[in-house]
XYZ file of C-alpha atoms in Angstrom:
626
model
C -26.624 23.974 -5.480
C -24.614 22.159 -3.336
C -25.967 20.828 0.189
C -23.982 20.712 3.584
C -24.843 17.703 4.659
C -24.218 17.596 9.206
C -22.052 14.462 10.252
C -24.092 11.682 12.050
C -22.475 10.832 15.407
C -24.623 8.284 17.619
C -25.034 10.364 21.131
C -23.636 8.674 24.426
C -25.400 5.904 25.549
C -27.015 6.316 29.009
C -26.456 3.202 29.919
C -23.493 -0.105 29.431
C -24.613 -2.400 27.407
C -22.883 -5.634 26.955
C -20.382 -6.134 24.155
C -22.013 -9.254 22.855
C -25.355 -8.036 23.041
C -23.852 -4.976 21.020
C -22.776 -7.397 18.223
C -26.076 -9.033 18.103
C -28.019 -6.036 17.845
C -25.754 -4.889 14.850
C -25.839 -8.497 13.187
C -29.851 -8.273 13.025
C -30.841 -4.650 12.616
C -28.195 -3.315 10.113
C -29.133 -5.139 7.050
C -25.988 -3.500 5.654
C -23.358 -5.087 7.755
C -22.275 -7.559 4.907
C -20.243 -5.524 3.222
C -22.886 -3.321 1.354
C -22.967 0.331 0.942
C -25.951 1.869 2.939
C -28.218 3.494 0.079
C -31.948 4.199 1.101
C -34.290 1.515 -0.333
C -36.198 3.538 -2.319
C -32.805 3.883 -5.136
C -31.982 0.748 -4.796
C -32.944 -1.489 -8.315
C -31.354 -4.401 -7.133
C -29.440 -6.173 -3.897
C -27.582 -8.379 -5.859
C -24.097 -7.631 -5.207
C -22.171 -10.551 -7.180
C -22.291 -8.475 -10.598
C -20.706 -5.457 -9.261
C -17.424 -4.330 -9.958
C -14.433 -5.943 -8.043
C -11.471 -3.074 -8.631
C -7.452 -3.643 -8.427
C -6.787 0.151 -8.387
C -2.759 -0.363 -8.071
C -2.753 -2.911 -10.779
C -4.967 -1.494 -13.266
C -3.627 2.010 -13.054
C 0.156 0.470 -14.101
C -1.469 -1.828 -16.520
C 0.124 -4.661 -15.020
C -1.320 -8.287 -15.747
C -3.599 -9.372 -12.743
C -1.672 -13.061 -12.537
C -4.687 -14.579 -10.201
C -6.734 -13.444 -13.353
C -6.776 -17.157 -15.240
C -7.721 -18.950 -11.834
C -10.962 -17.121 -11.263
C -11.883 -16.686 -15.156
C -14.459 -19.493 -15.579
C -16.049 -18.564 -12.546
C -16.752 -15.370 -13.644
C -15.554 -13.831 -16.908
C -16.179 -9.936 -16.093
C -13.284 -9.883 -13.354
C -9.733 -8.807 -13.432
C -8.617 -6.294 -16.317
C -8.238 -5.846 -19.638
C -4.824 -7.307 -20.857
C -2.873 -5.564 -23.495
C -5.824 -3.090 -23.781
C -4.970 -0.945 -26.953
C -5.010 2.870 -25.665
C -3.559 4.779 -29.189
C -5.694 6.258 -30.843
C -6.722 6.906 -34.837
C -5.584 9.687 -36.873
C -7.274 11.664 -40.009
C -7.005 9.850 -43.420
C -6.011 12.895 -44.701
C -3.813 15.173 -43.211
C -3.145 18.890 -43.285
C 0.453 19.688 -43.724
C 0.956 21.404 -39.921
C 2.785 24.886 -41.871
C -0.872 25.700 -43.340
C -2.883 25.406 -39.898
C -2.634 29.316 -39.938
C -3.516 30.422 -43.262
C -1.706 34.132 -42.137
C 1.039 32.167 -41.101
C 2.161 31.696 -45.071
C 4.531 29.356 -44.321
C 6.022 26.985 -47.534
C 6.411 23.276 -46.397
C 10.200 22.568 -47.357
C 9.856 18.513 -47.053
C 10.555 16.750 -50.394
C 8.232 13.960 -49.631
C 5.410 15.515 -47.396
C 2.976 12.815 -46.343
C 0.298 15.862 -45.484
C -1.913 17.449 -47.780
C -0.955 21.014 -49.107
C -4.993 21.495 -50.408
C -6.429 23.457 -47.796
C -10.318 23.881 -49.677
C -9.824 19.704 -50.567
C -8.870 19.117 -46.751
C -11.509 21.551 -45.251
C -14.114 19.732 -47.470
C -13.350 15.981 -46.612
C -13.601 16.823 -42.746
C -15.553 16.075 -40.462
C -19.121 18.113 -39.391
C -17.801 20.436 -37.032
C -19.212 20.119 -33.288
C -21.331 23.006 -32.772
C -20.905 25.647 -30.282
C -17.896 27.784 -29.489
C -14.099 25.590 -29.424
C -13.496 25.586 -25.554
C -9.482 26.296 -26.272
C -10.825 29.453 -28.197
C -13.105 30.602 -25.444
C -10.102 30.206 -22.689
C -7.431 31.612 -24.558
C -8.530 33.900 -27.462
C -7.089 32.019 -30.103
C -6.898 27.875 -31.282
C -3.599 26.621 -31.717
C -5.526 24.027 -33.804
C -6.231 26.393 -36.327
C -8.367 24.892 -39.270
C -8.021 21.249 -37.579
C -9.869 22.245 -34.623
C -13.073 20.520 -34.582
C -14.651 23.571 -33.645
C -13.321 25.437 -36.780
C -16.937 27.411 -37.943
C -17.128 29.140 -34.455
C -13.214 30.936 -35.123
C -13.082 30.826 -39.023
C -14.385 33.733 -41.428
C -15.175 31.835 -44.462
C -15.178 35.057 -46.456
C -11.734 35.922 -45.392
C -10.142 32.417 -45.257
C -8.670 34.046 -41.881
C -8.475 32.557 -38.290
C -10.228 34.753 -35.574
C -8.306 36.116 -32.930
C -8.922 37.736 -29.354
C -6.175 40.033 -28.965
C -7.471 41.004 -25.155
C -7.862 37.440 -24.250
C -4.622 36.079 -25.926
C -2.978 38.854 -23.838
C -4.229 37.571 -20.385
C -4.249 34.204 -20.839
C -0.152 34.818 -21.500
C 0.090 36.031 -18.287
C -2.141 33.627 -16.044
C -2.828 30.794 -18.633
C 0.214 28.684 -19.743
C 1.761 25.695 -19.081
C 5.626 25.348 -17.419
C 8.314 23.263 -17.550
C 8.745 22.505 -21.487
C 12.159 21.167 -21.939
C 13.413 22.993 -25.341
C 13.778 21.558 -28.306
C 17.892 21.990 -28.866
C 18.007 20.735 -25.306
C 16.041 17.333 -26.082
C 18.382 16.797 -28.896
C 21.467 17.391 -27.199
C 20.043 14.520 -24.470
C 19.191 11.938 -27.278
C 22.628 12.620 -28.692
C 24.287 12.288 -25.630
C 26.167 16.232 -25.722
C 24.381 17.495 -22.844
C 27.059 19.247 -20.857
C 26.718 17.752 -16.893
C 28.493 20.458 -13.952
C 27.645 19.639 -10.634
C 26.251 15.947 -11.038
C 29.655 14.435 -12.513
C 31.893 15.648 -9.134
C 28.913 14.509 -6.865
C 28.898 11.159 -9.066
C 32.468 10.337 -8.550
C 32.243 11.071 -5.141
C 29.448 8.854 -4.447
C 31.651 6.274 -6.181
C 34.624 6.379 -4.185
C 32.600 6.246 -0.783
C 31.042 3.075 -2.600
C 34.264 1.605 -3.378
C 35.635 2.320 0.314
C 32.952 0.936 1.596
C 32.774 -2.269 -0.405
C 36.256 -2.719 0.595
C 35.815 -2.596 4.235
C 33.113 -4.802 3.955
C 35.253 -7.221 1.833
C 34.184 -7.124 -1.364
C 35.799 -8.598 -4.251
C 37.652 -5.958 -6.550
C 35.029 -7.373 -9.496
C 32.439 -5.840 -6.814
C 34.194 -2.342 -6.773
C 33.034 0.178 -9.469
C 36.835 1.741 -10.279
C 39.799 0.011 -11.094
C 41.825 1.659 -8.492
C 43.233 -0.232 -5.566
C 41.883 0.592 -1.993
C 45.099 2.630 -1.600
C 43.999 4.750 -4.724
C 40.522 4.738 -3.938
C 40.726 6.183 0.168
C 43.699 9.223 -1.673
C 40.784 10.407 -3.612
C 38.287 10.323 -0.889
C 41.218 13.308 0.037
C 39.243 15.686 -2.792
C 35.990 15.673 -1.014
C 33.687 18.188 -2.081
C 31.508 19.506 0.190
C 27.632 19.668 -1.382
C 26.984 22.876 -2.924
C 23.915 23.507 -1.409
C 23.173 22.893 1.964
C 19.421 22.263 3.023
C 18.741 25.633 4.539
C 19.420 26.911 1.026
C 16.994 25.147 -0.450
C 13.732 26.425 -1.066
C 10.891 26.278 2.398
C 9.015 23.301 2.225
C 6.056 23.552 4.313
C 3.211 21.044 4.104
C 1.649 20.629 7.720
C -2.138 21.050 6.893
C -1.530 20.629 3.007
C -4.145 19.481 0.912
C -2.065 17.073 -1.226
C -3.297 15.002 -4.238
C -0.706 11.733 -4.770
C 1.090 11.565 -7.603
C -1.607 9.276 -10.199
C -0.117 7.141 -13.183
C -2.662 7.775 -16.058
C -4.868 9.696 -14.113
C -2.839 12.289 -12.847
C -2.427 13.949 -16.178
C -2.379 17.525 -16.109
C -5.679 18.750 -17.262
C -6.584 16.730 -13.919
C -4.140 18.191 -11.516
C -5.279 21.344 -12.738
C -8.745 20.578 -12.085
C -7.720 19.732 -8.465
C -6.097 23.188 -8.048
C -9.325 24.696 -9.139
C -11.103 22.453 -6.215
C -9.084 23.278 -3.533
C -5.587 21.130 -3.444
C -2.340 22.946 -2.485
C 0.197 20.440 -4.115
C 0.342 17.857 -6.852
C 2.763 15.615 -8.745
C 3.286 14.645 -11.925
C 2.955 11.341 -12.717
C 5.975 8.968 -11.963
C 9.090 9.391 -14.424
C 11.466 7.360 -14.556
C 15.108 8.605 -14.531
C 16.982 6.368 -17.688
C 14.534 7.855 -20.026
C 14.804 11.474 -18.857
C 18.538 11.641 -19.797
C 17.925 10.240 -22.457
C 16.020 13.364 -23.784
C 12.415 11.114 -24.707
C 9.529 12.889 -25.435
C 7.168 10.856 -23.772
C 8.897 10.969 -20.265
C 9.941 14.482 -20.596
C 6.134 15.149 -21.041
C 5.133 14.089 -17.687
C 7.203 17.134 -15.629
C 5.270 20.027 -17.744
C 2.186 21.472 -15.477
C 0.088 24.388 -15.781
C 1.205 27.569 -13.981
C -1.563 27.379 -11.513
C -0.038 24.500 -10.380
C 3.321 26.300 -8.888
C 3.926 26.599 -6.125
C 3.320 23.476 -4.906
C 4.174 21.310 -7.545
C 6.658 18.288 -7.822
C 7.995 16.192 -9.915
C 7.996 11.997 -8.807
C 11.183 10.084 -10.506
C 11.562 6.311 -10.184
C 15.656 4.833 -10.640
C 18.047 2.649 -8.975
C 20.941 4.347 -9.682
C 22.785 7.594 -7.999
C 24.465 8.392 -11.148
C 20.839 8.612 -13.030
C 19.287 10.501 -10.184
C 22.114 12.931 -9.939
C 22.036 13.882 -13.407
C 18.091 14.160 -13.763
C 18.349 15.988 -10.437
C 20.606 18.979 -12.301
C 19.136 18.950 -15.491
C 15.679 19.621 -13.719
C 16.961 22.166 -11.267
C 19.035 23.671 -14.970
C 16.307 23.253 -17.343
C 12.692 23.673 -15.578
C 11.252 26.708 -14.101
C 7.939 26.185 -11.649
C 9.405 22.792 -9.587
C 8.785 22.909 -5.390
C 10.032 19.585 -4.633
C 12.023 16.611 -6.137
C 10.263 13.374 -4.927
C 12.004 10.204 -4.851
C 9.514 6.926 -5.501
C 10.426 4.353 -3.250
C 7.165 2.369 -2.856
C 6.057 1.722 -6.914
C 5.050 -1.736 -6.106
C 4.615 -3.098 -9.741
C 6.746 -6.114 -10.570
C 8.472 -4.866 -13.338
C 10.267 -1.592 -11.210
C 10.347 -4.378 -8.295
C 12.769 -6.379 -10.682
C 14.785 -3.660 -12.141
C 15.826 -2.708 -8.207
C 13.735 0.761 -8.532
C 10.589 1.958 -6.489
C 10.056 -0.400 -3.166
C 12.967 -2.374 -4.113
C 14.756 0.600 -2.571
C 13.418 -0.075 1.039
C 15.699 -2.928 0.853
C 18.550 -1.470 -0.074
C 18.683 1.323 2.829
C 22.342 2.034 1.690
C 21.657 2.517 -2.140
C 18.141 4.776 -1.108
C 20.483 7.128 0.851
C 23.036 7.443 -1.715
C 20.603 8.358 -4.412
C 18.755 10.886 -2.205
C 22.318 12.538 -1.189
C 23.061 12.448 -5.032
C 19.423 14.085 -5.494
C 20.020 17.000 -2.731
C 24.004 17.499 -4.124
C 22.474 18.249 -7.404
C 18.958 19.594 -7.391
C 20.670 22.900 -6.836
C 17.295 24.709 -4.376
C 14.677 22.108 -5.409
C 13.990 19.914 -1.850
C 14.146 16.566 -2.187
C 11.598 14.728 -0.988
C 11.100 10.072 -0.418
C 7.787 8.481 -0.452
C 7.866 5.113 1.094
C 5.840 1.835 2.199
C 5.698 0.022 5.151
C 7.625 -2.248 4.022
C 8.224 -4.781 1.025
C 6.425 -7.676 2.606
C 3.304 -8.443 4.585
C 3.811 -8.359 8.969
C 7.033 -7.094 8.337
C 7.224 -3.201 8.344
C 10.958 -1.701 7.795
C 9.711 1.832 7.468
C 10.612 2.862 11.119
C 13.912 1.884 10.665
C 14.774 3.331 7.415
C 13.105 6.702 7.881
C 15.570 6.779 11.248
C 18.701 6.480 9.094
C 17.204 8.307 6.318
C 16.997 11.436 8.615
C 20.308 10.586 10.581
C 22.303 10.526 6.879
C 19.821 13.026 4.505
C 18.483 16.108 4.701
C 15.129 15.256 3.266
C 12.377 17.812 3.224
C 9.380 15.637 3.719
C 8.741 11.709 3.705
C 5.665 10.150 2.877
C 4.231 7.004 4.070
C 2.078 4.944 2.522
C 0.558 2.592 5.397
C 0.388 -0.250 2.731
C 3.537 -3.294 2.252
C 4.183 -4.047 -1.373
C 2.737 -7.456 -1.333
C -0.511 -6.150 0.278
C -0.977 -3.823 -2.988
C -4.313 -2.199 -1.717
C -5.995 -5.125 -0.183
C -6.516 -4.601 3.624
C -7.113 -1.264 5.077
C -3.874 1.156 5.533
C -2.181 0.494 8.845
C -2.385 4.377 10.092
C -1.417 3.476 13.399
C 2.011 2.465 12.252
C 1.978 5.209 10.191
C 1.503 7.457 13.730
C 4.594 5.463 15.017
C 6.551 6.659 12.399
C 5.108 10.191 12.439
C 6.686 10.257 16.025
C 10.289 9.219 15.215
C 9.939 12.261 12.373
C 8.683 14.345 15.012
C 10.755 13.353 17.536
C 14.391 14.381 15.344
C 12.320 17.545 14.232
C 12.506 18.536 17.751
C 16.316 17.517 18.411
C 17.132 19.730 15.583
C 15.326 22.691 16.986
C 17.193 22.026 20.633
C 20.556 22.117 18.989
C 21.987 25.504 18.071
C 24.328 24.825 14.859
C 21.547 22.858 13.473
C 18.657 24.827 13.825
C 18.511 26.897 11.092
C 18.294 23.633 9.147
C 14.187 23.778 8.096
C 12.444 20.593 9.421
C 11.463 16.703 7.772
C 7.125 17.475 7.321
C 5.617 14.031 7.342
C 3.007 12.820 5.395
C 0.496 9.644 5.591
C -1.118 7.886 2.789
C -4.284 5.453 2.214
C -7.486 5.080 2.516
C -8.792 8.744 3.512
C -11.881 9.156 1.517
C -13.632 12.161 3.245
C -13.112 14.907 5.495
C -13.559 13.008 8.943
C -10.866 10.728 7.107
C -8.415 13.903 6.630
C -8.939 15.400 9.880
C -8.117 12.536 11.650
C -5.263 11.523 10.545
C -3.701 15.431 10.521
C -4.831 15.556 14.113
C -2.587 12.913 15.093
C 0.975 13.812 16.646
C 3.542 13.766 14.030
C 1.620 13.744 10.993
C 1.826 16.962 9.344
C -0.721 16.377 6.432
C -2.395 13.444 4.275
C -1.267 12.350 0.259
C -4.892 11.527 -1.182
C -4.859 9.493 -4.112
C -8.512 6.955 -5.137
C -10.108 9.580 -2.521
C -9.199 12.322 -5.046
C -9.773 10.726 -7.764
C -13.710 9.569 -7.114
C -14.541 12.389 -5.310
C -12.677 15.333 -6.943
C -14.189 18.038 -4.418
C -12.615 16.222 -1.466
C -10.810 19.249 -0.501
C -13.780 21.459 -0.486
C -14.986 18.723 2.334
C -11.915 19.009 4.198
C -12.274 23.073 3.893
C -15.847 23.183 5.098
C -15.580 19.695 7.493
C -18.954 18.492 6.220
C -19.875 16.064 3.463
C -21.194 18.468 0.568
C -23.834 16.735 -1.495
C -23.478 17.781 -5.158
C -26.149 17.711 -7.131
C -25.975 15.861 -10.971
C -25.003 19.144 -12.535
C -22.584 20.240 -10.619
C -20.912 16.925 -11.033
C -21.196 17.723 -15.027
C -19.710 20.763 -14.798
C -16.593 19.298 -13.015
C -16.450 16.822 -16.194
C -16.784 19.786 -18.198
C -14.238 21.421 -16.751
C -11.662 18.609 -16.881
C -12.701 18.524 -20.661
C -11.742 21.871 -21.243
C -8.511 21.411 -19.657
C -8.158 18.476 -21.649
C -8.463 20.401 -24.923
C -6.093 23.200 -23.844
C -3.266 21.271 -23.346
C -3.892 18.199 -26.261
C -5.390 20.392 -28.671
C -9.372 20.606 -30.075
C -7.931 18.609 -33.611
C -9.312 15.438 -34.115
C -6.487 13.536 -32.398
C -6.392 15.909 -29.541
C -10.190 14.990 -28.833
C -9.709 11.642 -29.574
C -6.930 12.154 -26.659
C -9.220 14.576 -24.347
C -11.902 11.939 -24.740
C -9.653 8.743 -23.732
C -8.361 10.204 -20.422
C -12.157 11.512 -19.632
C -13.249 8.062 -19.495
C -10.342 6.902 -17.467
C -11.595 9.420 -15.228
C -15.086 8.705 -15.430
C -13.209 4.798 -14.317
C -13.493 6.808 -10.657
C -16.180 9.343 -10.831
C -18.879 6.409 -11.316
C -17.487 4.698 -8.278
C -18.994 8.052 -6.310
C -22.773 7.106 -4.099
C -24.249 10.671 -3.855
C -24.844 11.527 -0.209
C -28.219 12.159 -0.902
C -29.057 8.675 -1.165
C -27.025 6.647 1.812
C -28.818 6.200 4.788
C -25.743 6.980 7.238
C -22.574 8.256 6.656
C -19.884 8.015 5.156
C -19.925 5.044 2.537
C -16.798 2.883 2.799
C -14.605 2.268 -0.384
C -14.547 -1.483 0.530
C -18.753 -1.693 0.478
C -19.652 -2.825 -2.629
C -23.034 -1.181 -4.171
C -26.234 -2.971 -5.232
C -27.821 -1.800 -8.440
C -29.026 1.956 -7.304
C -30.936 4.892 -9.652
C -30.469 8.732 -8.911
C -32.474 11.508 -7.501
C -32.567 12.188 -11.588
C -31.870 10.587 -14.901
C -28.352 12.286 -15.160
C -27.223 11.567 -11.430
C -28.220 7.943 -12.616
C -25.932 7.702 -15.682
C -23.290 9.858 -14.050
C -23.093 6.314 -11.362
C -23.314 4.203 -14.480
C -20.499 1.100 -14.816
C -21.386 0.592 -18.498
C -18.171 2.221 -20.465
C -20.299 3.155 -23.529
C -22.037 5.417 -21.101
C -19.283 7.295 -20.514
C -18.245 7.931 -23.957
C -21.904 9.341 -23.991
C -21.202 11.668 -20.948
C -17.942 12.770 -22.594
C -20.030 13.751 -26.523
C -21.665 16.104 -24.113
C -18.993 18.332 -24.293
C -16.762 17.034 -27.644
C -18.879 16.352 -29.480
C -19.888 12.658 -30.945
C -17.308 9.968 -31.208
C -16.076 9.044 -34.863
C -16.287 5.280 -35.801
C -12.371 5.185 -35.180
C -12.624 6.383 -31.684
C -11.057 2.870 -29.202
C -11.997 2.551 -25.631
C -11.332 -0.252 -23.807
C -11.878 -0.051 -19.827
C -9.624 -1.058 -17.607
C -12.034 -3.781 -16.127
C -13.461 -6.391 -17.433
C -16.291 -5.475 -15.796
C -17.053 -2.321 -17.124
C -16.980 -4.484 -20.853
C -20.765 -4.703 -21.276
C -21.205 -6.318 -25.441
């Protein structure tokens, strides 16, 4: 069971005493002032500190190369990441053609040159041992898409009867609470990859956003080269004449109300959906996909156009993150999402990616640079989202001691109408070193504030709904949450590492106490995520080979987690670096355990033993014990 563990404040002190005396009680009685996490004595194995893990979250999650990597590699070779880490995984030998994975199905492969194998006894007899116990997808959904692949095949096959088993009941229900959204259609893929996608609303808003370019390249004495038409300025300021006026205005979008949200951050790698759904079951109101980036989209590719899909739990409250540096790209993707998905709350523009190779390109942070460009994409967003709300998330700025967020969220609200902005209290350069600057992130909060009340004070604009505002970094636990929603202006808090190694965050911020979970309740959340996993990849060998991967890169967070039980004060910072520590039990040990290979051990708990062709690499070095 889980324990409710009370909040230790120190009491008032009855009497002043001095600030340097203060300091030099600290320095000599808290042996855990050096940056160590305060675990009790009796779990700690070891105080040595120097063979911990050092983690780059924002680096390793894009894969990007750690470029300080090479300087500090004699000194010690288990820092930095894994470069060019291999992450696809190995597929059957032999394969079984996918027309006969329902025998009823009878369906007659019409390929002249099938790769697969048409055998189904020869293909049934070279697989694998099946994992024993009941297939997970089977138990959730009354049926196994898998069919005879599934690695649980004895627990839904009738041998006799060569026939799949079926749950008619359950397959009935889980249509009706149990599916995932936003699948873009097959003809409609095609018809992006080929380029015959018929645009409405986008192309009007996309010339329009062209001529105010051109006008305003000319008054600021550009070149003609530097103008996007061919028209002189003459021609260019006659069509402003055929302005159209946006199609929808804000107040006809859909409400957007996130003061007191419980908001996970959109994740890349992480934030797959079997995760986000987990969060939903754990007490989060709203989650993104992971970032997508706009080219791809129109261009119909599967892999991007994966990325928007969710689980219907998710909606409402879910949104879809796009990365681009052009209007014309985020127009477009803006209408085909409003056209083509179904369960989408908000459109969320990524303006504070700060990996170099977005940087370059002019998209994520590059945009808080480029004020003008940032508001022309979001009014290109809003023209053509048709009632999705767009929505910015931000940085304080691109560079260290030099915030620009103030300023561009004041012109972003005096030129937009953007639903909510989030800021994440973090420049690009400082990545996630240095704690988030939440007090700028309250100065900001007030400005937002601040025009929220103008609007209500003027008449013709206050039917227009109002910009929520949302901080960003470092809130680990409740006290963390509460804290920052507390303060005037902020309406509610993005959680992202906080999230991510403590899933149950939200059940914290719900109850306002730390919540010790015990070892198998921990489990249970990994088997829970596993299950998820196997819905929506599939229980076939690949599909656990897949479920399996994104586990571990999970468990890359969960281990990070010190179990309440065994800190001697409250809470444990994310910048206090462990020593060596056991559990209150053998599994709450291995469950903390940095060693990858013990993950993969966690994760044949629940699919079973990984084949010899199974590939995980970490991504830290440091989690590479050969």
């Amino acid at each position: 069971m889980t324990e409710a563990v009370e909040t230790k404040r120190p009491q008032d002190a009855q009497f002043e005493v001095p600030e340097a005396k203060k300091q030099h009680v600290e320095e000599k009685h808290d042996h855990f002032a050096k940056g160590m996490a305060p675990i009790k004595p009796e779990f700690i194995v070891s105080v040595d500190v120097s063979k911990s893990a050092s983690y780059n979250d924002d680096e390793a999650e894009t894969g990007e190369r750690n470029n300080d990597d090479h300087k500090s590699k004699r000194k010690n070779k288990k820092k930095g990441q894994n470069k060019n880490r291999e992450v696809k995984q190995n597929k059957e030998e032999i394969r079984l053609c996918p027309v006969l994975i329902d025998p009823e199905d009878s369906n007659e492969c019409t390929k002249e040159k099938c790769r697969n194998t048409h055998n189904i006894e020869e293909y049934l007899a070279q697989k694998p041992e099946d994992n024993e116990g009941t297939c997970p997808v089977f138990e959730a959904i009354g049926y196994c898409p898998s069919g005879l692949k599934c690695r649980w095949l004895k627990s839904h096959y009738n041998h006799e009867t060569k026939k799949l088993i079926k749950d008619l009941d359950l397959m009935t229900k889980s249509k009706e609470s149990n599916y995932e959204v936003n699948k873009l259609k097959q003809e409609l893929r095609f018809a992006l990859q080929r380029n015959r996608y018929e645009l409405g609303v986008s192309k009007e808003i996309i010339k329009e956003l062209d001529i105010q370019k051109n006008i305003t390249a000319s008054q600021n004495g550009a070149s003609m080269g530097e103008i996007d038409s061919s028209s002189t300025q003459d021609e260019t300021k006659e069509k402003m004449a055929s302005y159209i006026e946006q199609p929808f205005k804000i107040s006809e979008k859909k409400k957007l109300d996130l003061r007191g949200a419980k908001i996970v951050s959109p994740l890349t790698t992480v934030g797959n959906l079997p995760y986000r759904r987990l969060m939903k079951t754990l007490g989060a109101d709203v989650t993104y996909c992971e970032m997508a980036l706009a080219t791809p989209l129109m261009q119909g590719t599967n892999a991007e156009w994966a990325l928007p899909k969710a689980h219907v739990s998710e909606y409402p409250g879910f949104g879809i993150q796009i990365a681009t540096n052009q209007y014309s790209a985020s127009a477009k993707v803006a209408e085909i999402i409003s056209r083509e998905t179904t369960h989408v709350s908000e459109l969320n523009l990524n303006s504070g990616c700060p990996i170099d190779l977005l940087y370059k390109q002019g998209q994520g942070s590059a945009l808080m640079d480029q004020p003008t460009k940032l508001v022309r994409i979001l009014k290109s967003m809003n023209a053509s989202s048709g009632d999705i709300p767009v929505t910015l998330k931000i940085r304080t700025g691109t560079r260290d001691n030099k915030n620009t967020a103030k300023a561009l969220v004041e012109r972003v609200l005096s030129e937009g109408d953007t639903a909510a902005i989030t800021l994440h209290g973090r420049s690009r350069q400082q990545r996630y070193t240095k704690q988030a600057n939440w007090d700028y992130i309250g100065e900001v909060g007030k400005v937002v504030q601040d025009w929220n009340n103008k609007k209500e004070d003027d008449k013709e604009r206050s039917d227009i709904q109002r910009t929520n505002f949302i901080g960003n970094g470092d809130v680990y636990n409740f006290e963390d949450w509460h804290n920052a929603v507390n303060t005037d202006g902020i309406d509610s808090v993005m959680v992202a590492r906080g999230a991510l190694i403590k899933p149950w965050i939200f059940e914290e911020v719900e109850s306002q106490q730390y919540l010790d979970k015990s070892s198998k309740e921990r489990l249970e959340i990994l088997r829970n995520y596993s299950n998820f996993a196997l819905e929506h990849w599939g229980s076939d060998e690949y599909g656990v080979a897949l479920a399996r991967r994104f586990l571990c890169e999970f468990m890359s967070f969960t281990h990070r987690y010190i179990p309440v039980g065994i800190l001697e004060k409250l809470p444990a910072k994310l910048n206090q670096r462990p020593p060596q520590w056991k559990g209150r039990d053998d599994l709450e040990t291995l469950l903390g355990s940095d060693n990858y290979k013990d993950w993969i051990k966690i994760s044949e708990m629940f699919l079973g033993k990984a084949g010899d062709n199974f590939q995980f690499i970490p991504k830290h070095k440091s989690n590479s014990y050969e």
